[in-house]
C-alpha cells in the first residue's frame, strides 16, 4: 500500500499552486556539501552524509505538490577527478544510500531509474541500482532518476556513437534522423524534458547536467548549501517558477 509523505518537521505546508504552475520534471544539482562541512570544521564526507536527508525531504515535498519526475545529480563523470579518498567514499555512499532508501521510496510509490555510464562504476553500485529499479518498476507516483556517473556531453557522445553504428549497419537510414530519433539513443529515452532546473549553493551554472533535456527548462539558483535544503526551499523555487512565462520559442 502506498503511503503519503511524512509532514515536514516544522509543520510547514506547501503553498497553493494550480496544476499549471507545477513542473512535471525537476532537475536537482545538489551543490555545496563540501563547503557546508568546511564551514563547520568537518570533513567533506560529512557534508555528503548530511545531503542525503536533504534529497529525500525534497522528494517528499515534490510528491506533496504533484511533481512527477525528479532527476538527482548524484555523481558526475567529472567527479572522478576528485581525490581517490573522496571518490571511494562517494562510490560506497551512493551504494549504501540506494540500499538504505529503496524500501522507503517503494512505500511512497517512487520508481527509481539509474541514468549514467556503467564504465568505471563499482559493480556493487550497479547491483544496488539495478535491484532498486526492479523493486520499484511498477510504481507511478513519482520517478526518481538517480544520475550516477552521468555527464551530459558523455550522454550525447554515446548516443551519437550508437546512432552512427546503427546507420553503418543499415539499421537506420541517415535521412530518417531527427530530434525524436536521436533522443531514443540517450541514456534514458523515457525521460521527459526538464521543466525546472534547481541548483543549490548560489553557483550559476548547469555543470554538464541534462543539457539535451533542459533546453527549455526554467533555471532557479538558490543561495543555500545543499545540506540546508529541504522541501521549503523547493517550494520557494516553485513560487519563482510559477511567475515565469514559458513560451518555448513562441510569442
PDB file of C-alpha atoms in Angstrom:
ATOM      1  CA  UNK A   1       0.000   0.000   0.000  1.00  0.00           C
ATOM      2  CA  UNK A   2       1.336   3.435  -0.969  1.00  0.00           C
ATOM      3  CA  UNK A   3       1.879   5.758   1.985  1.00  0.00           C
ATOM      4  CA  UNK A   4       1.696   9.533   1.949  1.00  0.00           C
ATOM      5  CA  UNK A   5       4.808  11.672   2.584  1.00  0.00           C
ATOM      6  CA  UNK A   6       5.504  12.483   6.200  1.00  0.00           C
ATOM      7  CA  UNK A   7       4.699  16.108   7.119  1.00  0.00           C
ATOM      8  CA  UNK A   8       7.673  18.426   7.411  1.00  0.00           C
ATOM      9  CA  UNK A   9       9.025  18.547  10.961  1.00  0.00           C
ATOM     10  CA  UNK A  10       8.166  22.266  11.165  1.00  0.00           C
ATOM     11  CA  UNK A  11       4.551  21.624  10.230  1.00  0.00           C
ATOM     12  CA  UNK A  12       5.009  23.754   7.087  1.00  0.00           C
ATOM     13  CA  UNK A  13       2.546  23.114   4.287  1.00  0.00           C
ATOM     14  CA  UNK A  14       3.101  23.737   0.576  1.00  0.00           C
ATOM     15  CA  UNK A  15       1.720  26.944  -0.952  1.00  0.00           C
ATOM     16  CA  UNK A  16      -1.394  26.695  -3.081  1.00  0.00           C
ATOM     17  CA  UNK A  17      -0.294  26.061  -6.659  1.00  0.00           C
ATOM     18  CA  UNK A  18      -2.519  25.447  -9.640  1.00  0.00           C
ATOM     19  CA  UNK A  19      -1.749  22.351 -11.709  1.00  0.00           C
ATOM     20  CA  UNK A  20      -0.278  24.524 -14.486  1.00  0.00           C
ATOM     21  CA  UNK A  21       2.212  26.028 -12.007  1.00  0.00           C
ATOM     22  CA  UNK A  22       3.734  22.671 -11.071  1.00  0.00           C
ATOM     23  CA  UNK A  23       6.680  21.413 -13.144  1.00  0.00           C
ATOM     24  CA  UNK A  24       6.400  17.863 -14.375  1.00  0.00           C
ATOM     25  CA  UNK A  25      10.164  17.263 -14.231  1.00  0.00           C
ATOM     26  CA  UNK A  26      12.513  18.738 -11.632  1.00  0.00           C
ATOM     27  CA  UNK A  27      16.294  18.509 -12.100  1.00  0.00           C
ATOM     28  CA  UNK A  28      18.461  18.889  -8.979  1.00  0.00           C
ATOM     29  CA  UNK A  29      22.123  19.886  -8.817  1.00  0.00           C
ATOM     30  CA  UNK A  30      22.871  19.203  -5.167  1.00  0.00           C
ATOM     31  CA  UNK A  31      25.807  21.567  -4.666  1.00  0.00           C
ATOM     32  CA  UNK A  32      27.519  22.802  -1.532  1.00  0.00           C
ATOM     33  CA  UNK A  33      28.115  19.675   0.558  1.00  0.00           C
ATOM     34  CA  UNK A  34      31.851  20.295   0.821  1.00  0.00           C
ATOM     35  CA  UNK A  35      31.501  23.968   1.749  1.00  0.00           C
ATOM     36  CA  UNK A  36      28.828  23.131   4.324  1.00  0.00           C
ATOM     37  CA  UNK A  37      31.225  20.703   6.000  1.00  0.00           C
ATOM     38  CA  UNK A  38      34.202  23.081   5.742  1.00  0.00           C
ATOM     39  CA  UNK A  39      32.256  25.876   7.454  1.00  0.00           C
ATOM     40  CA  UNK A  40      31.688  23.519  10.396  1.00  0.00           C
ATOM     41  CA  UNK A  41      35.248  22.204  10.557  1.00  0.00           C
ATOM     42  CA  UNK A  42      34.108  18.787   9.359  1.00  0.00           C
ATOM     43  CA  UNK A  43      35.485  16.506   6.636  1.00  0.00           C
ATOM     44  CA  UNK A  44      33.844  16.824   3.188  1.00  0.00           C
ATOM     45  CA  UNK A  45      32.312  13.394   3.656  1.00  0.00           C
ATOM     46  CA  UNK A  46      30.153  14.772   6.486  1.00  0.00           C
ATOM     47  CA  UNK A  47      28.590  17.194   4.009  1.00  0.00           C
ATOM     48  CA  UNK A  48      27.636  14.375   1.667  1.00  0.00           C
ATOM     49  CA  UNK A  49      26.097  12.460   4.567  1.00  0.00           C
ATOM     50  CA  UNK A  50      24.048  15.494   5.598  1.00  0.00           C
ATOM     51  CA  UNK A  51      22.938  15.946   2.000  1.00  0.00           C
ATOM     52  CA  UNK A  52      21.171  12.573   1.965  1.00  0.00           C
ATOM     53  CA  UNK A  53      18.387  13.791   4.261  1.00  0.00           C
ATOM     54  CA  UNK A  54      18.007  16.938   2.151  1.00  0.00           C
ATOM     55  CA  UNK A  55      17.390  14.946  -1.035  1.00  0.00           C
ATOM     56  CA  UNK A  56      14.762  12.703   0.439  1.00  0.00           C
ATOM     57  CA  UNK A  57      12.932  15.547   2.154  1.00  0.00           C
ATOM     58  CA  UNK A  58      12.794  17.344  -1.210  1.00  0.00           C
ATOM     59  CA  UNK A  59      11.405  14.175  -2.814  1.00  0.00           C
ATOM     60  CA  UNK A  60       8.625  14.016  -0.219  1.00  0.00           C
ATOM     61  CA  UNK A  61       7.913  17.713  -0.812  1.00  0.00           C
ATOM     62  CA  UNK A  62       7.814  17.077  -4.560  1.00  0.00           C
ATOM     63  CA  UNK A  63       5.245  14.330  -4.078  1.00  0.00           C
ATOM     64  CA  UNK A  64       3.146  16.629  -1.896  1.00  0.00           C
ATOM     65  CA  UNK A  65       2.730  19.181  -4.694  1.00  0.00           C
ATOM     66  CA  UNK A  66       2.383  16.694  -7.556  1.00  0.00           C
ATOM     67  CA  UNK A  67       5.767  16.743  -9.325  1.00  0.00           C
ATOM     68  CA  UNK A  68       6.001  13.519 -11.338  1.00  0.00           C
ATOM     69  CA  UNK A  69       9.726  13.236 -12.127  1.00  0.00           C
ATOM     70  CA  UNK A  70      12.915  14.223 -10.285  1.00  0.00           C
ATOM     71  CA  UNK A  71      16.470  13.844 -11.588  1.00  0.00           C
ATOM     72  CA  UNK A  72      19.188  13.995  -8.934  1.00  0.00           C
ATOM     73  CA  UNK A  73      22.825  14.590  -9.922  1.00  0.00           C
ATOM     74  CA  UNK A  74      24.436  12.084  -7.537  1.00  0.00           C
ATOM     75  CA  UNK A  75      27.839  11.556  -9.205  1.00  0.00           C
ATOM     76  CA  UNK A  76      29.125  13.124 -12.402  1.00  0.00           C
ATOM     77  CA  UNK A  77      31.609  11.825 -14.967  1.00  0.00           C
ATOM     78  CA  UNK A  78      33.827  14.737 -13.846  1.00  0.00           C
ATOM     79  CA  UNK A  79      33.751  13.675 -10.183  1.00  0.00           C
ATOM     80  CA  UNK A  80      36.390  11.028 -10.937  1.00  0.00           C
ATOM     81  CA  UNK A  81      38.868  13.945 -10.855  1.00  0.00           C
ATOM     82  CA  UNK A  82      38.406  14.318  -7.101  1.00  0.00           C
ATOM     83  CA  UNK A  83      40.811  12.758  -4.621  1.00  0.00           C
ATOM     84  CA  UNK A  84      40.870   8.932  -4.575  1.00  0.00           C
ATOM     85  CA  UNK A  85      39.665   9.058  -0.970  1.00  0.00           C
ATOM     86  CA  UNK A  86      36.607  11.153  -1.807  1.00  0.00           C
ATOM     87  CA  UNK A  87      35.786   9.084  -4.910  1.00  0.00           C
ATOM     88  CA  UNK A  88      35.987   5.902  -2.835  1.00  0.00           C
ATOM     89  CA  UNK A  89      33.698   7.438  -0.217  1.00  0.00           C
ATOM     90  CA  UNK A  90      31.178   8.629  -2.830  1.00  0.00           C
ATOM     91  CA  UNK A  91      31.035   5.206  -4.507  1.00  0.00           C
ATOM     92  CA  UNK A  92      30.309   3.470  -1.216  1.00  0.00           C
ATOM     93  CA  UNK A  93      27.973   6.235  -0.108  1.00  0.00           C
ATOM     94  CA  UNK A  94      25.863   6.102  -3.272  1.00  0.00           C
ATOM     95  CA  UNK A  95      25.641   2.322  -2.976  1.00  0.00           C
ATOM     96  CA  UNK A  96      24.584   2.495   0.671  1.00  0.00           C
ATOM     97  CA  UNK A  97      22.076   5.334   0.155  1.00  0.00           C
ATOM     98  CA  UNK A  98      20.273   3.352  -2.535  1.00  0.00           C
ATOM     99  CA  UNK A  99      20.212   0.270  -0.293  1.00  0.00           C
ATOM    100  CA  UNK A 100      19.001   2.260   2.726  1.00  0.00           C
ATOM    101  CA  UNK A 101      16.337   4.252   0.928  1.00  0.00           C
ATOM    102  CA  UNK A 102      14.885   1.924  -1.704  1.00  0.00           C
ATOM    103  CA  UNK A 103      12.247   0.388   0.591  1.00  0.00           C
ATOM    104  CA  UNK A 104      11.195   3.839   1.787  1.00  0.00           C
ATOM    105  CA  UNK A 105      10.936   5.068  -1.806  1.00  0.00           C
ATOM    106  CA  UNK A 106       8.967   1.962  -2.737  1.00  0.00           C
ATOM    107  CA  UNK A 107       6.488   2.655   0.085  1.00  0.00           C
ATOM    108  CA  UNK A 108       5.989   6.166  -1.299  1.00  0.00           C
ATOM    109  CA  UNK A 109       5.278   4.816  -4.783  1.00  0.00           C
ATOM    110  CA  UNK A 110       8.551   6.155  -6.213  1.00  0.00           C
ATOM    111  CA  UNK A 111      10.025   4.460  -9.257  1.00  0.00           C
ATOM    112  CA  UNK A 112      13.831   4.551  -9.260  1.00  0.00           C
ATOM    113  CA  UNK A 113      15.750   4.646 -12.544  1.00  0.00           C
ATOM    114  CA  UNK A 114      19.503   4.722 -12.991  1.00  0.00           C
ATOM    115  CA  UNK A 115      20.848   7.165 -15.584  1.00  0.00           C
ATOM    116  CA  UNK A 116      24.561   7.137 -16.364  1.00  0.00           C
ATOM    117  CA  UNK A 117      27.549   5.224 -17.733  1.00  0.00           C
ATOM    118  CA  UNK A 118      28.441   1.800 -16.313  1.00  0.00           C
ATOM    119  CA  UNK A 119      32.110   2.298 -17.256  1.00  0.00           C
ATOM    120  CA  UNK A 120      34.334   2.672 -14.128  1.00  0.00           C
ATOM    121  CA  UNK A 121      31.336   2.442 -11.795  1.00  0.00           C
ATOM    122  CA  UNK A 122      31.737  -0.024  -8.941  1.00  0.00           C
ATOM    123  CA  UNK A 123      29.945  -3.303  -9.606  1.00  0.00           C
ATOM    124  CA  UNK A 124      28.331  -3.119  -6.156  1.00  0.00           C
ATOM    125  CA  UNK A 125      26.847   0.300  -7.005  1.00  0.00           C
ATOM    126  CA  UNK A 126      25.431  -1.031 -10.287  1.00  0.00           C
ATOM    127  CA  UNK A 127      23.958  -4.020  -8.431  1.00  0.00           C
ATOM    128  CA  UNK A 128      22.159  -1.793  -5.918  1.00  0.00           C
ATOM    129  CA  UNK A 129      20.839   0.485  -8.661  1.00  0.00           C
ATOM    130  CA  UNK A 130      19.548  -2.449 -10.674  1.00  0.00           C
ATOM    131  CA  UNK A 131      17.919  -4.008  -7.591  1.00  0.00           C
ATOM    132  CA  UNK A 132      16.197  -0.695  -6.819  1.00  0.00           C
ATOM    133  CA  UNK A 133      14.968  -0.476 -10.418  1.00  0.00           C
ATOM    134  CA  UNK A 134      13.467  -3.971 -10.218  1.00  0.00           C
ATOM    135  CA  UNK A 135      11.838  -3.406  -6.831  1.00  0.00           C
ATOM    136  CA  UNK A 136      10.178  -0.127  -7.843  1.00  0.00           C
ATOM    137  CA  UNK A 137       9.456  -0.810 -11.531  1.00  0.00           C
ATOM    138  CA  UNK A 138       5.658  -0.763 -11.148  1.00  0.00           C
ATOM    139  CA  UNK A 139       5.456   2.449  -9.112  1.00  0.00           C
ATOM    140  CA  UNK A 140       3.891   5.557 -10.637  1.00  0.00           C
ATOM    141  CA  UNK A 141       3.619   8.315  -8.011  1.00  0.00           C
ATOM    142  CA  UNK A 142       6.992   9.838  -8.953  1.00  0.00           C
ATOM    143  CA  UNK A 143      10.010   8.730 -10.990  1.00  0.00           C
ATOM    144  CA  UNK A 144      13.402   9.369  -9.400  1.00  0.00           C
ATOM    145  CA  UNK A 145      16.261   9.375 -11.909  1.00  0.00           C
ATOM    146  CA  UNK A 146      19.417   8.661  -9.944  1.00  0.00           C
ATOM    147  CA  UNK A 147      22.110  10.145 -12.194  1.00  0.00           C
ATOM    148  CA  UNK A 148      25.209   8.235 -11.126  1.00  0.00           C
ATOM    149  CA  UNK A 149      28.342   8.509 -13.308  1.00  0.00           C
ATOM    150  CA  UNK A 150      26.386  10.852 -15.552  1.00  0.00           C
ATOM    151  CA  UNK A 151      27.661  13.651 -17.804  1.00  0.00           C
ATOM    152  CA  UNK A 152      25.620  15.500 -20.403  1.00  0.00           C
ATOM    153  CA  UNK A 153      28.343  15.632 -23.046  1.00  0.00           C
ATOM    154  CA  UNK A 154      29.165  11.970 -22.443  1.00  0.00           C
ATOM    155  CA  UNK A 155      25.497  11.083 -22.880  1.00  0.00           C
ATOM    156  CA  UNK A 156      25.306  12.931 -26.219  1.00  0.00           C
ATOM    157  CA  UNK A 157      28.597  11.449 -27.463  1.00  0.00           C
ATOM    158  CA  UNK A 158      27.457   7.934 -26.505  1.00  0.00           C
ATOM    159  CA  UNK A 159      24.119   8.499 -28.249  1.00  0.00           C
ATOM    160  CA  UNK A 160      25.798   9.806 -31.403  1.00  0.00           C
ATOM    161  CA  UNK A 161      28.189   6.845 -31.455  1.00  0.00           C
ATOM    162  CA  UNK A 162      25.352   4.317 -31.090  1.00  0.00           C
ATOM    163  CA  UNK A 163      23.290   6.089 -33.730  1.00  0.00           C
ATOM    164  CA  UNK A 164      26.220   6.187 -36.175  1.00  0.00           C
ATOM    165  CA  UNK A 165      26.814   2.470 -35.591  1.00  0.00           C
ATOM    166  CA  UNK A 166      23.185   1.695 -36.468  1.00  0.00           C
ATOM    167  CA  UNK A 167      23.441   3.801 -39.627  1.00  0.00           C
ATOM    168  CA  UNK A 168      26.632   1.960 -40.619  1.00  0.00           C
ATOM    169  CA  UNK A 169      24.949  -1.418 -40.061  1.00  0.00           C
ATOM    170  CA  UNK A 170      21.926  -0.398 -42.092  1.00  0.00           C
ATOM    171  CA  UNK A 171      19.534  -0.428 -39.122  1.00  0.00           C
ATOM    172  CA  UNK A 172      18.782   3.271 -39.560  1.00  0.00           C
ATOM    173  CA  UNK A 173      18.569   5.493 -42.628  1.00  0.00           C
ATOM    174  CA  UNK A 174      20.520   8.733 -42.483  1.00  0.00           C
ATOM    175  CA  UNK A 175      17.629  10.829 -43.792  1.00  0.00           C
ATOM    176  CA  UNK A 176      15.317   9.484 -41.053  1.00  0.00           C
ATOM    177  CA  UNK A 177      17.334  11.051 -38.226  1.00  0.00           C
ATOM    178  CA  UNK A 178      15.600  13.860 -36.342  1.00  0.00           C
ATOM    179  CA  UNK A 179      15.465  15.029 -32.726  1.00  0.00           C
ATOM    180  CA  UNK A 180      12.916  12.383 -31.757  1.00  0.00           C
ATOM    181  CA  UNK A 181      15.020   9.586 -33.257  1.00  0.00           C
ATOM    182  CA  UNK A 182      18.215  10.907 -31.635  1.00  0.00           C
ATOM    183  CA  UNK A 183      16.538  11.071 -28.213  1.00  0.00           C
ATOM    184  CA  UNK A 184      15.916   7.319 -28.367  1.00  0.00           C
ATOM    185  CA  UNK A 185      19.683   6.823 -28.084  1.00  0.00           C
ATOM    186  CA  UNK A 186      20.076   8.827 -24.872  1.00  0.00           C
ATOM    187  CA  UNK A 187      20.682   7.099 -21.519  1.00  0.00           C
ATOM    188  CA  UNK A 188      17.003   7.087 -20.636  1.00  0.00           C
ATOM    189  CA  UNK A 189      14.732   7.622 -23.616  1.00  0.00           C
ATOM    190  CA  UNK A 190      11.624   7.746 -21.406  1.00  0.00           C
ATOM    191  CA  UNK A 191      12.919  10.780 -19.500  1.00  0.00           C
ATOM    192  CA  UNK A 192      10.756  13.832 -20.097  1.00  0.00           C
ATOM    193  CA  UNK A 193      12.126  17.313 -20.775  1.00  0.00           C
ATOM    194  CA  UNK A 194      13.144  19.227 -17.658  1.00  0.00           C
ATOM    195  CA  UNK A 195      10.740  21.990 -16.613  1.00  0.00           C
ATOM    196  CA  UNK A 196      12.530  23.321 -13.529  1.00  0.00           C
ATOM    197  CA  UNK A 197      16.306  23.159 -13.100  1.00  0.00           C
ATOM    198  CA  UNK A 198      17.189  23.847  -9.460  1.00  0.00           C
ATOM    199  CA  UNK A 199      20.729  24.316  -8.189  1.00  0.00           C
ATOM    200  CA  UNK A 200      21.715  24.986  -4.598  1.00  0.00           C
ATOM    201  CA  UNK A 201      24.742  26.866  -3.183  1.00  0.00           C
ATOM    202  CA  UNK A 202      24.421  30.051  -5.234  1.00  0.00           C
ATOM    203  CA  UNK A 203      26.545  28.868  -8.166  1.00  0.00           C
ATOM    204  CA  UNK A 204      25.156  29.983 -11.539  1.00  0.00           C
ATOM    205  CA  UNK A 205      25.951  27.111 -13.900  1.00  0.00           C
ATOM    206  CA  UNK A 206      24.485  23.804 -15.022  1.00  0.00           C
ATOM    207  CA  UNK A 207      27.690  21.752 -14.708  1.00  0.00           C
ATOM    208  CA  UNK A 208      27.019  19.435 -17.659  1.00  0.00           C
ATOM    209  CA  UNK A 209      23.736  18.147 -16.222  1.00  0.00           C
ATOM    210  CA  UNK A 210      20.980  17.120 -18.642  1.00  0.00           C
ATOM    211  CA  UNK A 211      21.811  19.647 -21.415  1.00  0.00           C
ATOM    212  CA  UNK A 212      19.650  17.915 -24.045  1.00  0.00           C
ATOM    213  CA  UNK A 213      16.652  17.636 -21.732  1.00  0.00           C
ATOM    214  CA  UNK A 214      16.996  21.139 -20.240  1.00  0.00           C
ATOM    215  CA  UNK A 215      16.911  23.317 -23.363  1.00  0.00           C
ATOM    216  CA  UNK A 216      13.656  24.971 -22.242  1.00  0.00           C
ATOM    217  CA  UNK A 217      13.999  24.471 -18.505  1.00  0.00           C
ATOM    218  CA  UNK A 218      13.410  27.369 -16.139  1.00  0.00           C
ATOM    219  CA  UNK A 219      16.618  27.900 -14.153  1.00  0.00           C
ATOM    220  CA  UNK A 220      16.397  28.713 -10.459  1.00  0.00           C
ATOM    221  CA  UNK A 221      19.571  29.134  -8.404  1.00  0.00           C
ATOM    222  CA  UNK A 222      19.159  29.187  -4.619  1.00  0.00           C
ATOM    223  CA  UNK A 223      21.830  30.603  -2.314  1.00  0.00           C
ATOM    224  CA  UNK A 224      21.535  27.706   0.145  1.00  0.00           C
ATOM    225  CA  UNK A 225      24.122  24.965   0.639  1.00  0.00           C
ATOM    226  CA  UNK A 226      22.611  21.589  -0.193  1.00  0.00           C
ATOM    227  CA  UNK A 227      22.611  20.064   3.344  1.00  0.00           C
ATOM    228  CA  UNK A 228      20.494  23.047   4.479  1.00  0.00           C
ATOM    229  CA  UNK A 229      17.909  22.432   1.736  1.00  0.00           C
ATOM    230  CA  UNK A 230      14.546  20.876   2.489  1.00  0.00           C
ATOM    231  CA  UNK A 231      11.107  20.881   0.889  1.00  0.00           C
ATOM    232  CA  UNK A 232      10.530  24.504   1.945  1.00  0.00           C
ATOM    233  CA  UNK A 233      13.416  25.565  -0.326  1.00  0.00           C
ATOM    234  CA  UNK A 234      11.809  23.555  -3.126  1.00  0.00           C
ATOM    235  CA  UNK A 235       8.510  25.353  -2.538  1.00  0.00           C
ATOM    236  CA  UNK A 236      10.253  28.750  -2.724  1.00  0.00           C
ATOM    237  CA  UNK A 237      11.742  27.671  -6.040  1.00  0.00           C
ATOM    238  CA  UNK A 238       8.262  26.670  -7.204  1.00  0.00           C
ATOM    239  CA  UNK A 239       6.942  30.120  -6.305  1.00  0.00           C
ATOM    240  CA  UNK A 240       9.623  31.576  -8.586  1.00  0.00           C
ATOM    241  CA  UNK A 241       8.785  29.033 -11.297  1.00  0.00           C
ATOM    242  CA  UNK A 242       5.096  29.954 -11.092  1.00  0.00           C
ATOM    243  CA  UNK A 243       5.955  33.572 -12.036  1.00  0.00           C
ATOM    244  CA  UNK A 244       7.703  32.558 -15.257  1.00  0.00           C
ATOM    245  CA  UNK A 245       6.043  32.792 -18.665  1.00  0.00           C
ATOM    246  CA  UNK A 246       7.049  29.766 -20.710  1.00  0.00           C
ATOM    247  CA  UNK A 247       6.738  30.362 -24.471  1.00  0.00           C
ATOM    248  CA  UNK A 248       9.053  27.671 -25.883  1.00  0.00           C
ATOM    249  CA  UNK A 249      10.184  29.959 -28.689  1.00  0.00           C
ATOM    250  CA  UNK A 250       6.707  31.277 -29.428  1.00  0.00           C
ATOM    251  CA  UNK A 251       5.232  34.720 -28.791  1.00  0.00           C
TER     252      UNK A 251
END
